[in-house]
Amino acid sequence: MATMDIDMQAAPVIGELPDEVLWLAGGQRYCVCAFYTPNYLPQILSLKASVEALGINHYFKCYQPRGGWEANTRIKADFVAHALTRVPDHDVAYLDADSVVRKPLVLFDQPTADVTILFHHRKKYKLEILRIAAGTLLVRNTPGGRAFAAAWAAEAAKAAPIDVDEDLIYRLMPTLGGVSYAALPRSYYKIFDSGGTVQPVIEHFQASRGQFKVRKTRRRIRQIGTIVGGVVLALLVWWVATHLRISWR
């Protein structure tokens, strides 16, 4: 792929973008980094415009699709590891391509951990669940941050076809002693239609909602199978009970 370091004043016209764009004149200790596949060009252009308007360092790189949606999410692990070497004097503030930056990223100016990620609480039945979301992710260019990224990329290399990027993080976190983590504020990962009163610093638009997802389809098939199985069992019980009653009479 072609590589080009460009200046904001020399940006390509709307609708076009080099395969690799790097601008580091913003003065921040971090660099906003995002990868995209060609079908996400409109989204990456919106993200690019938002960081340019705020004068934020940025690095964008195009990748060819690797298969389905799940496989494409795993590009993130390789890209973050690559970005740490591409901008060795900066921390990597990874953002999904379908996000925009609404306000200055002041939190990233004074990071407190090797990795800053969103933890969100969910309650399912009687279980208390703590989930992660990696659409916004700060990985510092420290030994701990680089170890995290390397382990993430290694997990991606041996992932199952339906694994997504966050599955890999769950697996690697218990294996990395010494890597520190901090919780990302919700305002740095605000879903555009999630409601609430949180004012977004970074807003995500969930462009993947319209894409085919193998794991989601499998889950729906299992749910349908459970429902159908329950109906069949109920009919069988009814049939047996009815015929036994007739026979008894």
Short mmCIF file of C-alpha atoms in Angstrom, two decimals:
data_model
loop_
_atom_site.label_atom_id
_atom_site.label_comp_id
_atom_site.label_asym_id
_atom_site.label_seq_id
_atom_site.Cartn_x
_atom_site.Cartn_y
_atom_site.Cartn_z
CA MET A 1 0.00 0.00 0.00
CA ALA A 2 1.07 3.54 -0.63
CA THR A 3 2.22 5.57 2.36
CA MET A 4 1.87 9.33 2.67
CA ASP A 5 2.44 11.75 5.53
CA ILE A 6 0.11 14.66 4.83
CA ASP A 7 -0.48 18.10 6.21
CA MET A 8 -3.98 19.35 7.02
CA GLN A 9 -3.58 22.13 4.46
CA ALA A 10 -2.67 19.56 1.82
CA ALA A 11 -5.45 17.09 2.60
CA PRO A 12 -6.96 15.13 -0.32
CA VAL A 13 -10.31 16.17 -1.66
CA ILE A 14 -13.44 14.77 -0.02
CA GLY A 15 -14.08 11.25 -1.23
CA GLU A 16 -10.41 10.39 -1.60
CA LEU A 17 -7.83 9.28 0.95
CA PRO A 18 -4.35 7.78 0.71
CA ASP A 19 -4.04 4.26 2.07
CA GLU A 20 -2.08 5.68 4.99
CA VAL A 21 -2.39 9.16 6.51
CA LEU A 22 -0.16 10.49 9.30
CA TRP A 23 -0.16 13.98 10.85
CA LEU A 24 1.77 14.68 14.06
CA ALA A 25 1.87 18.47 14.29
CA GLY A 26 -0.88 18.70 16.90
CA GLY A 27 1.50 18.68 19.85
CA GLN A 28 -0.36 16.04 21.89
CA ARG A 29 1.43 13.17 23.62
CA TYR A 30 -1.07 10.82 21.95
CA CYS A 31 -2.11 10.14 18.37
CA VAL A 32 -5.67 9.24 17.37
CA CYS A 33 -5.33 6.05 15.33
CA ALA A 34 -7.97 4.22 13.31
CA PHE A 35 -8.00 1.56 10.63
CA TYR A 36 -10.71 1.11 8.05
CA THR A 37 -11.73 -1.15 5.21
CA PRO A 38 -12.74 0.46 1.88
CA ASN A 39 -16.47 0.29 2.65
CA TYR A 40 -15.85 2.51 5.69
CA LEU A 41 -14.38 5.38 3.66
CA PRO A 42 -17.30 7.79 4.40
CA GLN A 43 -16.93 7.09 8.12
CA ILE A 44 -13.16 7.56 8.23
CA LEU A 45 -13.50 10.84 6.35
CA SER A 46 -15.91 12.07 9.03
CA LEU A 47 -13.51 11.02 11.79
CA LYS A 48 -10.63 12.69 9.96
CA ALA A 49 -12.57 15.94 9.64
CA SER A 50 -13.39 15.93 13.35
CA VAL A 51 -9.79 15.50 14.53
CA GLU A 52 -8.50 18.00 11.99
CA ALA A 53 -10.97 20.58 13.29
CA LEU A 54 -9.49 20.12 16.78
CA GLY A 55 -5.87 19.97 15.61
CA ILE A 56 -5.33 16.45 16.99
CA ASN A 57 -2.51 14.14 15.88
CA HIS A 58 -3.93 11.35 13.75
CA TYR A 59 -2.96 8.22 11.87
CA PHE A 60 -5.32 6.31 9.58
CA LYS A 61 -4.57 3.15 7.66
CA CYS A 62 -6.63 1.20 5.12
CA TYR A 63 -6.79 -2.61 5.23
CA GLN A 64 -8.43 -4.99 2.82
CA PRO A 65 -11.27 -7.06 4.32
CA ARG A 66 -10.21 -10.37 5.86
CA GLY A 67 -13.50 -12.18 5.47
CA GLY A 68 -16.61 -11.52 7.49
CA TRP A 69 -17.35 -8.86 10.08
CA GLU A 70 -15.80 -10.88 12.91
CA ALA A 71 -12.51 -11.29 11.06
CA ASN A 72 -12.41 -7.59 10.25
CA THR A 73 -12.78 -6.64 13.93
CA ARG A 74 -9.63 -8.65 14.67
CA ILE A 75 -7.62 -6.35 12.40
CA LYS A 76 -7.80 -3.96 15.37
CA ALA A 77 -5.32 -6.03 17.37
CA ASP A 78 -2.74 -6.05 14.57
CA PHE A 79 -3.31 -2.38 13.84
CA VAL A 80 -2.79 -1.20 17.43
CA ALA A 81 0.48 -3.16 17.66
CA HIS A 82 1.55 -1.63 14.34
CA ALA A 83 0.52 1.90 15.35
CA LEU A 84 2.70 1.79 18.47
CA THR A 85 5.71 1.29 16.18
CA ARG A 86 4.48 3.77 13.57
CA VAL A 87 4.22 6.58 16.15
CA PRO A 88 6.89 5.47 18.67
CA ASP A 89 6.97 8.80 20.51
CA HIS A 90 3.20 8.90 21.09
CA ASP A 91 0.55 6.91 22.89
CA VAL A 92 -2.08 5.30 20.66
CA ALA A 93 -5.63 6.56 21.14
CA TYR A 94 -7.46 3.96 19.09
CA LEU A 95 -10.93 4.87 17.77
CA ASP A 96 -13.29 2.84 15.63
CA ALA A 97 -13.59 4.30 12.14
CA ASP A 98 -17.28 5.09 12.60
CA SER A 99 -16.72 7.56 15.43
CA VAL A 100 -16.20 11.30 15.60
CA VAL A 101 -14.40 13.43 18.18
CA ARG A 102 -16.65 16.15 19.59
CA LYS A 103 -14.34 17.79 22.15
CA PRO A 104 -10.62 17.92 23.04
CA LEU A 105 -9.39 14.61 24.46
CA VAL A 106 -8.01 16.06 27.70
CA LEU A 107 -8.14 12.70 29.49
CA PHE A 108 -5.50 11.32 27.15
CA ASP A 109 -3.06 14.12 28.00
CA GLN A 110 -2.48 12.65 31.47
CA PRO A 111 -3.02 8.88 31.33
CA THR A 112 -2.86 6.90 34.56
CA ALA A 113 -2.41 3.37 33.20
CA ASP A 114 -0.90 1.37 30.35
CA VAL A 115 -4.35 0.66 28.92
CA THR A 116 -7.52 2.73 29.32
CA ILE A 117 -10.70 0.95 28.24
CA LEU A 118 -14.43 1.14 28.87
CA PHE A 119 -15.84 -1.21 31.51
CA HIS A 120 -19.61 -1.34 31.63
CA HIS A 121 -21.85 -3.14 34.05
CA ARG A 122 -24.70 -5.37 33.00
CA LYS A 123 -27.12 -7.52 34.95
CA LYS A 124 -28.37 -10.67 33.26
CA TYR A 125 -30.86 -12.63 35.27
CA LYS A 126 -29.18 -12.73 38.70
CA LEU A 127 -25.64 -12.41 37.39
CA GLU A 128 -23.60 -9.23 37.72
CA ILE A 129 -21.47 -8.91 34.58
CA LEU A 130 -18.62 -6.51 33.86
CA ARG A 131 -18.03 -6.17 30.13
CA ILE A 132 -15.44 -4.28 28.12
CA ALA A 133 -15.84 -2.28 24.92
CA ALA A 134 -12.81 -1.50 22.79
CA GLY A 135 -14.20 1.04 20.32
CA THR A 136 -12.21 3.70 22.18
CA LEU A 137 -8.95 2.50 23.65
CA LEU A 138 -5.85 4.29 24.89
CA VAL A 139 -2.70 2.16 24.76
CA ARG A 140 0.39 3.90 26.05
CA ASN A 141 3.74 3.50 24.38
CA THR A 142 5.17 1.92 27.53
CA PRO A 143 6.48 -1.60 28.13
CA GLY A 144 3.08 -2.52 29.56
CA GLY A 145 1.14 -1.00 26.68
CA ARG A 146 3.36 -2.68 24.10
CA ALA A 147 3.06 -6.03 25.92
CA PHE A 148 -0.72 -5.69 25.84
CA ALA A 149 -0.73 -4.94 22.11
CA ALA A 150 1.66 -7.79 21.30
CA ALA A 151 -0.42 -10.27 23.29
CA TRP A 152 -3.59 -9.02 21.60
CA ALA A 153 -2.08 -9.51 18.14
CA ALA A 154 -0.87 -12.99 19.14
CA GLU A 155 -4.39 -13.93 20.23
CA ALA A 156 -5.76 -12.63 16.94
CA ALA A 157 -3.38 -14.88 15.02
CA LYS A 158 -4.89 -18.00 16.61
CA ALA A 159 -8.49 -16.83 16.94
CA ALA A 160 -11.54 -18.86 15.99
CA PRO A 161 -13.55 -17.65 12.97
CA ILE A 162 -16.33 -16.14 15.11
CA ASP A 163 -14.03 -14.44 17.64
CA VAL A 164 -14.15 -10.63 17.78
CA ASP A 165 -11.52 -8.23 19.06
CA GLU A 166 -12.94 -7.99 22.58
CA ASP A 167 -13.05 -11.79 23.02
CA LEU A 168 -9.27 -11.76 22.60
CA ILE A 169 -8.83 -9.12 25.31
CA TYR A 170 -10.77 -11.21 27.83
CA ARG A 171 -8.35 -14.07 27.19
CA LEU A 172 -5.14 -12.11 27.41
CA MET A 173 -5.88 -9.92 30.44
CA PRO A 174 -5.31 -12.67 33.06
CA THR A 175 -1.98 -13.57 31.43
CA LEU A 176 -0.34 -10.13 31.56
CA GLY A 177 1.03 -9.47 35.00
CA GLY A 178 2.24 -5.92 35.54
CA VAL A 179 0.06 -4.29 32.89
CA SER A 180 -2.12 -1.58 34.44
CA TYR A 181 -5.67 -0.74 33.37
CA ALA A 182 -7.87 2.31 33.89
CA ALA A 183 -11.59 2.78 33.30
CA LEU A 184 -12.60 5.00 30.40
CA PRO A 185 -15.41 7.50 31.10
CA ARG A 186 -18.66 6.83 29.28
CA SER A 187 -18.38 10.22 27.53
CA TYR A 188 -15.38 8.88 25.60
CA TYR A 189 -17.50 6.05 24.18
CA LYS A 190 -20.99 7.48 23.71
CA ILE A 191 -23.22 5.48 21.36
CA PHE A 192 -25.19 7.97 19.28
CA ASP A 193 -28.64 6.60 20.15
CA SER A 194 -27.99 5.34 23.67
CA GLY A 195 -29.91 8.15 25.37
CA GLY A 196 -29.04 9.49 28.79
CA THR A 197 -27.54 12.82 29.72
CA VAL A 198 -23.88 12.06 28.97
CA GLN A 199 -22.43 14.65 26.60
CA PRO A 200 -20.10 12.88 24.17
CA VAL A 201 -16.42 13.62 23.89
CA ILE A 202 -16.22 10.77 21.37
CA GLU A 203 -19.41 9.63 19.66
CA HIS A 204 -19.77 6.22 18.00
CA PHE A 205 -22.25 5.53 15.22
CA GLN A 206 -22.29 1.71 15.10
CA ALA A 207 -22.06 1.34 11.32
CA SER A 208 -21.66 -2.41 11.74
CA ARG A 209 -25.33 -2.80 12.70
CA GLY A 210 -26.20 -3.31 9.05
CA GLN A 211 -23.57 -5.97 8.43
CA PHE A 212 -24.01 -9.74 8.47
CA LYS A 213 -22.59 -11.26 11.66
CA VAL A 214 -22.03 -15.00 11.87
CA ARG A 215 -22.03 -15.17 15.67
CA LYS A 216 -25.28 -13.20 15.92
CA THR A 217 -26.91 -15.44 13.32
CA ARG A 218 -25.78 -18.55 15.22
CA ARG A 219 -27.20 -17.14 18.44
CA ARG A 220 -30.54 -16.47 16.77
CA ILE A 221 -30.59 -19.98 15.30
CA ARG A 222 -29.97 -21.43 18.77
CA GLN A 223 -32.75 -19.27 20.22
CA ILE A 224 -35.16 -20.35 17.49
CA GLY A 225 -34.13 -23.96 18.04
CA THR A 226 -34.84 -23.64 21.76
CA ILE A 227 -38.28 -22.16 21.09
CA VAL A 228 -39.15 -24.78 18.47
CA GLY A 229 -37.90 -27.53 20.76
CA GLY A 230 -40.08 -26.21 23.59
CA VAL A 231 -43.15 -26.12 21.34
CA VAL A 232 -42.51 -29.64 20.08
CA LEU A 233 -42.06 -30.92 23.63
CA ALA A 234 -45.28 -29.22 24.75
CA LEU A 235 -47.19 -30.76 21.82
CA LEU A 236 -45.72 -34.16 22.60
CA VAL A 237 -46.76 -33.91 26.25
CA TRP A 238 -50.24 -32.81 25.21
CA TRP A 239 -50.54 -35.67 22.71
CA VAL A 240 -49.36 -38.28 25.21
CA ALA A 241 -51.62 -36.94 27.96
CA THR A 242 -54.62 -36.85 25.62
CA HIS A 243 -54.14 -40.37 24.32
CA LEU A 244 -53.42 -41.80 27.74
CA ARG A 245 -56.65 -40.28 29.02
CA ILE A 246 -58.56 -41.76 26.12
CA SER A 247 -56.96 -45.16 26.68
CA TRP A 248 -57.71 -45.02 30.40
CA ARG A 249 -61.34 -44.36 29.68
#
